[in-house]
């Protein structure tokens, strides 16, 4: 089964529950940032898409890049800290009974990227994360249009995160 954006979001929910010293609580706004950033680093480092493109797209929304399935699966939390993972319908019986699963990341390479993103950004405030993703020359800045949810092309995200991966540290 292919990894999807909900599995990635659930991984970050687990990280936030396990990391008792994280300086910021995991909110919906933070969660969508983590998932997008992980997606970008995976494109750059693993050279592959880590979300299921049948269900997941990346769009430029007012507050930054968003994978709509993640937003809609967790929006019931509002601005409150997210304390539980999301489930998705797996199948339906003839009588209409739905069966749900909680998507999980099984791929160790993807987990490596997610752990890196958690460690790198856990101490960055949510406003600073927004500013990072809204800077000039980011994929969001190129794609965002007021009042529209414009898809951000994978190649644009890959180029942006590849530049971060390949940049030399400032001395």
PDB file of C-alpha atoms in Angstrom:
ATOM      1  CA  UNK A   1       0.000   0.000   0.000  1.00  0.00           C
ATOM      2  CA  UNK A   2       1.308   3.404  -0.953  1.00  0.00           C
ATOM      3  CA  UNK A   3       1.980   5.965   1.782  1.00  0.00           C
ATOM      4  CA  UNK A   4      -0.522   8.792   1.818  1.00  0.00           C
ATOM      5  CA  UNK A   5      -0.561  12.237   3.362  1.00  0.00           C
ATOM      6  CA  UNK A   6      -2.787  11.111   6.252  1.00  0.00           C
ATOM      7  CA  UNK A   7      -0.201   8.475   7.251  1.00  0.00           C
ATOM      8  CA  UNK A   8       2.469  11.182   7.240  1.00  0.00           C
ATOM      9  CA  UNK A   9       0.260  13.488   9.317  1.00  0.00           C
ATOM     10  CA  UNK A  10      -0.436  10.641  11.762  1.00  0.00           C
ATOM     11  CA  UNK A  11       3.314  10.090  12.131  1.00  0.00           C
ATOM     12  CA  UNK A  12       3.718  13.725  13.194  1.00  0.00           C
ATOM     13  CA  UNK A  13       0.806  13.348  15.628  1.00  0.00           C
ATOM     14  CA  UNK A  14       2.668  10.418  17.201  1.00  0.00           C
ATOM     15  CA  UNK A  15       5.889  12.460  17.323  1.00  0.00           C
ATOM     16  CA  UNK A  16       4.114  15.327  19.069  1.00  0.00           C
ATOM     17  CA  UNK A  17       2.629  12.981  21.679  1.00  0.00           C
ATOM     18  CA  UNK A  18       5.983  11.266  22.303  1.00  0.00           C
ATOM     19  CA  UNK A  19       8.058  14.480  22.388  1.00  0.00           C
ATOM     20  CA  UNK A  20       7.194  15.808  25.849  1.00  0.00           C
ATOM     21  CA  UNK A  21       9.764  18.627  25.569  1.00  0.00           C
ATOM     22  CA  UNK A  22       8.644  20.056  22.219  1.00  0.00           C
ATOM     23  CA  UNK A  23       8.346  23.822  22.693  1.00  0.00           C
ATOM     24  CA  UNK A  24       5.220  24.122  20.503  1.00  0.00           C
ATOM     25  CA  UNK A  25       2.042  22.073  20.503  1.00  0.00           C
ATOM     26  CA  UNK A  26       0.920  20.430  17.279  1.00  0.00           C
ATOM     27  CA  UNK A  27      -1.972  22.415  15.834  1.00  0.00           C
ATOM     28  CA  UNK A  28      -3.637  22.085  12.449  1.00  0.00           C
ATOM     29  CA  UNK A  29      -1.597  24.961  11.046  1.00  0.00           C
ATOM     30  CA  UNK A  30       1.666  23.392  12.254  1.00  0.00           C
ATOM     31  CA  UNK A  31       0.679  19.945  11.045  1.00  0.00           C
ATOM     32  CA  UNK A  32       0.025  21.012   7.458  1.00  0.00           C
ATOM     33  CA  UNK A  33       3.412  22.767   7.468  1.00  0.00           C
ATOM     34  CA  UNK A  34       5.226  19.654   8.718  1.00  0.00           C
ATOM     35  CA  UNK A  35       3.585  17.446   6.087  1.00  0.00           C
ATOM     36  CA  UNK A  36       4.436  19.824   3.249  1.00  0.00           C
ATOM     37  CA  UNK A  37       8.024  20.324   4.397  1.00  0.00           C
ATOM     38  CA  UNK A  38       8.501  16.550   4.692  1.00  0.00           C
ATOM     39  CA  UNK A  39       7.040  16.143   1.235  1.00  0.00           C
ATOM     40  CA  UNK A  40       9.537  18.690  -0.124  1.00  0.00           C
ATOM     41  CA  UNK A  41      12.561  17.100   1.536  1.00  0.00           C
ATOM     42  CA  UNK A  42      11.481  13.655   0.326  1.00  0.00           C
ATOM     43  CA  UNK A  43      11.317  14.930  -3.252  1.00  0.00           C
ATOM     44  CA  UNK A  44      14.819  16.352  -2.868  1.00  0.00           C
ATOM     45  CA  UNK A  45      16.483  13.537  -0.908  1.00  0.00           C
ATOM     46  CA  UNK A  46      14.610  10.389  -1.922  1.00  0.00           C
ATOM     47  CA  UNK A  47      13.786  11.650  -5.419  1.00  0.00           C
ATOM     48  CA  UNK A  48      10.211  10.424  -5.103  1.00  0.00           C
ATOM     49  CA  UNK A  49       6.722  11.532  -4.218  1.00  0.00           C
ATOM     50  CA  UNK A  50       5.773  10.228  -0.766  1.00  0.00           C
ATOM     51  CA  UNK A  51       2.055  10.960  -0.969  1.00  0.00           C
ATOM     52  CA  UNK A  52      -0.553   9.129  -3.007  1.00  0.00           C
ATOM     53  CA  UNK A  53      -1.268  11.453  -5.920  1.00  0.00           C
ATOM     54  CA  UNK A  54      -4.609   9.717  -6.545  1.00  0.00           C
ATOM     55  CA  UNK A  55      -5.895  11.387  -3.378  1.00  0.00           C
ATOM     56  CA  UNK A  56      -3.381  14.034  -2.406  1.00  0.00           C
ATOM     57  CA  UNK A  57      -2.331  17.239  -4.107  1.00  0.00           C
ATOM     58  CA  UNK A  58      -0.343  20.172  -2.790  1.00  0.00           C
ATOM     59  CA  UNK A  59      -2.063  23.528  -3.104  1.00  0.00           C
ATOM     60  CA  UNK A  60      -1.128  27.135  -2.359  1.00  0.00           C
ATOM     61  CA  UNK A  61      -3.629  28.416   0.202  1.00  0.00           C
ATOM     62  CA  UNK A  62      -3.715  31.743   2.028  1.00  0.00           C
ATOM     63  CA  UNK A  63      -1.633  30.479   4.969  1.00  0.00           C
ATOM     64  CA  UNK A  64       0.809  28.456   2.893  1.00  0.00           C
ATOM     65  CA  UNK A  65       1.144  25.144   1.098  1.00  0.00           C
ATOM     66  CA  UNK A  66      -1.568  22.662   2.094  1.00  0.00           C
ATOM     67  CA  UNK A  67      -2.414  19.078   1.246  1.00  0.00           C
ATOM     68  CA  UNK A  68      -6.224  19.326   1.387  1.00  0.00           C
ATOM     69  CA  UNK A  69      -6.769  15.749   2.626  1.00  0.00           C
ATOM     70  CA  UNK A  70      -4.661  16.540   5.707  1.00  0.00           C
ATOM     71  CA  UNK A  71      -6.476  19.812   6.340  1.00  0.00           C
ATOM     72  CA  UNK A  72      -9.927  18.229   6.032  1.00  0.00           C
ATOM     73  CA  UNK A  73      -8.995  15.192   8.141  1.00  0.00           C
ATOM     74  CA  UNK A  74      -7.789  17.306  11.064  1.00  0.00           C
ATOM     75  CA  UNK A  75      -9.768  20.569  10.777  1.00  0.00           C
ATOM     76  CA  UNK A  76     -12.187  19.485  13.530  1.00  0.00           C
ATOM     77  CA  UNK A  77      -9.317  20.311  15.942  1.00  0.00           C
ATOM     78  CA  UNK A  78      -9.518  23.990  15.049  1.00  0.00           C
ATOM     79  CA  UNK A  79      -6.688  25.813  16.828  1.00  0.00           C
ATOM     80  CA  UNK A  80      -6.558  23.248  19.648  1.00  0.00           C
ATOM     81  CA  UNK A  81      -3.619  20.876  20.008  1.00  0.00           C
ATOM     82  CA  UNK A  82      -4.035  17.686  17.985  1.00  0.00           C
ATOM     83  CA  UNK A  83      -4.065  14.683  20.298  1.00  0.00           C
ATOM     84  CA  UNK A  84      -5.370  11.882  18.083  1.00  0.00           C
ATOM     85  CA  UNK A  85      -4.632  10.409  14.688  1.00  0.00           C
ATOM     86  CA  UNK A  86      -7.005  10.385  11.749  1.00  0.00           C
ATOM     87  CA  UNK A  87      -8.582   7.306  10.218  1.00  0.00           C
ATOM     88  CA  UNK A  88      -9.859   6.687   6.709  1.00  0.00           C
ATOM     89  CA  UNK A  89     -12.570   4.410   5.343  1.00  0.00           C
ATOM     90  CA  UNK A  90     -11.065   1.153   4.086  1.00  0.00           C
ATOM     91  CA  UNK A  91     -14.126  -0.606   2.736  1.00  0.00           C
ATOM     92  CA  UNK A  92     -17.868  -0.960   3.073  1.00  0.00           C
ATOM     93  CA  UNK A  93     -20.005  -4.023   3.628  1.00  0.00           C
ATOM     94  CA  UNK A  94     -23.146  -4.628   1.599  1.00  0.00           C
ATOM     95  CA  UNK A  95     -25.247  -3.473   4.562  1.00  0.00           C
ATOM     96  CA  UNK A  96     -23.459  -0.108   4.553  1.00  0.00           C
ATOM     97  CA  UNK A  97     -21.152  -0.745   7.516  1.00  0.00           C
ATOM     98  CA  UNK A  98     -17.868   1.084   7.004  1.00  0.00           C
ATOM     99  CA  UNK A  99     -14.505  -0.252   8.143  1.00  0.00           C
ATOM    100  CA  UNK A 100     -11.805   2.243   9.026  1.00  0.00           C
ATOM    101  CA  UNK A 101      -8.025   2.045   9.274  1.00  0.00           C
ATOM    102  CA  UNK A 102      -5.495   4.410  10.795  1.00  0.00           C
ATOM    103  CA  UNK A 103      -2.896   4.974   8.050  1.00  0.00           C
ATOM    104  CA  UNK A 104       0.701   4.503   9.149  1.00  0.00           C
ATOM    105  CA  UNK A 105       4.070   5.077   7.529  1.00  0.00           C
ATOM    106  CA  UNK A 106       5.832   1.752   6.996  1.00  0.00           C
ATOM    107  CA  UNK A 107       8.697   2.852   4.712  1.00  0.00           C
ATOM    108  CA  UNK A 108      11.915   3.376   6.721  1.00  0.00           C
ATOM    109  CA  UNK A 109      13.298   5.932   4.235  1.00  0.00           C
ATOM    110  CA  UNK A 110      10.181   8.046   4.645  1.00  0.00           C
ATOM    111  CA  UNK A 111      10.397   7.740   8.440  1.00  0.00           C
ATOM    112  CA  UNK A 112      13.988   9.004   8.230  1.00  0.00           C
ATOM    113  CA  UNK A 113      12.781  12.136   6.390  1.00  0.00           C
ATOM    114  CA  UNK A 114       9.909  12.660   8.840  1.00  0.00           C
ATOM    115  CA  UNK A 115      12.217  12.335  11.847  1.00  0.00           C
ATOM    116  CA  UNK A 116      14.633  14.817  10.264  1.00  0.00           C
ATOM    117  CA  UNK A 117      11.820  17.319   9.654  1.00  0.00           C
ATOM    118  CA  UNK A 118      10.507  16.925  13.195  1.00  0.00           C
ATOM    119  CA  UNK A 119      13.942  17.480  14.702  1.00  0.00           C
ATOM    120  CA  UNK A 120      14.771  20.420  12.421  1.00  0.00           C
ATOM    121  CA  UNK A 121      11.473  22.328  12.835  1.00  0.00           C
ATOM    122  CA  UNK A 122      10.152  21.345  16.301  1.00  0.00           C
ATOM    123  CA  UNK A 123      11.732  24.460  17.776  1.00  0.00           C
ATOM    124  CA  UNK A 124      10.570  26.845  15.042  1.00  0.00           C
ATOM    125  CA  UNK A 125       7.489  28.844  16.008  1.00  0.00           C
ATOM    126  CA  UNK A 126       4.382  28.504  13.881  1.00  0.00           C
ATOM    127  CA  UNK A 127       4.574  32.145  12.685  1.00  0.00           C
ATOM    128  CA  UNK A 128       8.212  31.557  11.695  1.00  0.00           C
ATOM    129  CA  UNK A 129       7.216  28.387   9.813  1.00  0.00           C
ATOM    130  CA  UNK A 130       4.596  30.410   7.956  1.00  0.00           C
ATOM    131  CA  UNK A 131       7.202  33.060   7.131  1.00  0.00           C
ATOM    132  CA  UNK A 132       9.643  30.398   5.880  1.00  0.00           C
ATOM    133  CA  UNK A 133       7.056  28.993   3.484  1.00  0.00           C
ATOM    134  CA  UNK A 134       5.846  32.439   2.379  1.00  0.00           C
ATOM    135  CA  UNK A 135       9.238  33.890   1.529  1.00  0.00           C
ATOM    136  CA  UNK A 136       9.939  35.277  -1.891  1.00  0.00           C
ATOM    137  CA  UNK A 137      10.936  32.595  -4.421  1.00  0.00           C
ATOM    138  CA  UNK A 138       9.214  29.759  -2.552  1.00  0.00           C
ATOM    139  CA  UNK A 139       6.871  27.436  -4.465  1.00  0.00           C
ATOM    140  CA  UNK A 140       3.965  28.959  -2.526  1.00  0.00           C
ATOM    141  CA  UNK A 141       4.962  32.511  -3.512  1.00  0.00           C
ATOM    142  CA  UNK A 142       5.050  31.557  -7.194  1.00  0.00           C
ATOM    143  CA  UNK A 143       1.703  29.751  -7.134  1.00  0.00           C
ATOM    144  CA  UNK A 144      -0.518  31.551  -4.627  1.00  0.00           C
ATOM    145  CA  UNK A 145      -3.435  33.537  -6.057  1.00  0.00           C
ATOM    146  CA  UNK A 146      -5.840  35.360  -3.742  1.00  0.00           C
ATOM    147  CA  UNK A 147      -9.103  33.471  -3.439  1.00  0.00           C
ATOM    148  CA  UNK A 148      -7.859  30.396  -5.324  1.00  0.00           C
ATOM    149  CA  UNK A 149      -6.305  27.112  -4.254  1.00  0.00           C
ATOM    150  CA  UNK A 150      -3.707  26.638  -6.982  1.00  0.00           C
ATOM    151  CA  UNK A 151      -1.811  23.336  -7.219  1.00  0.00           C
ATOM    152  CA  UNK A 152       1.928  23.600  -6.587  1.00  0.00           C
ATOM    153  CA  UNK A 153       3.829  21.481  -9.136  1.00  0.00           C
ATOM    154  CA  UNK A 154       6.021  18.727  -7.687  1.00  0.00           C
ATOM    155  CA  UNK A 155       8.990  19.847  -9.775  1.00  0.00           C
ATOM    156  CA  UNK A 156       8.840  23.338  -8.278  1.00  0.00           C
ATOM    157  CA  UNK A 157       8.863  21.931  -4.742  1.00  0.00           C
ATOM    158  CA  UNK A 158      11.648  19.503  -5.626  1.00  0.00           C
ATOM    159  CA  UNK A 159      13.863  22.269  -7.053  1.00  0.00           C
ATOM    160  CA  UNK A 160      13.285  24.455  -3.995  1.00  0.00           C
ATOM    161  CA  UNK A 161      14.076  21.729  -1.443  1.00  0.00           C
ATOM    162  CA  UNK A 162      17.003  20.408  -3.487  1.00  0.00           C
ATOM    163  CA  UNK A 163      18.542  23.878  -3.231  1.00  0.00           C
ATOM    164  CA  UNK A 164      18.146  23.742   0.561  1.00  0.00           C
ATOM    165  CA  UNK A 165      19.670  20.255   0.743  1.00  0.00           C
ATOM    166  CA  UNK A 166      22.590  21.237  -1.479  1.00  0.00           C
ATOM    167  CA  UNK A 167      23.301  24.636   0.095  1.00  0.00           C
ATOM    168  CA  UNK A 168      26.464  25.171   2.058  1.00  0.00           C
ATOM    169  CA  UNK A 169      26.088  26.204   5.693  1.00  0.00           C
ATOM    170  CA  UNK A 170      26.836  29.850   6.449  1.00  0.00           C
ATOM    171  CA  UNK A 171      30.074  30.346   8.326  1.00  0.00           C
TER     172      UNK A 171
END
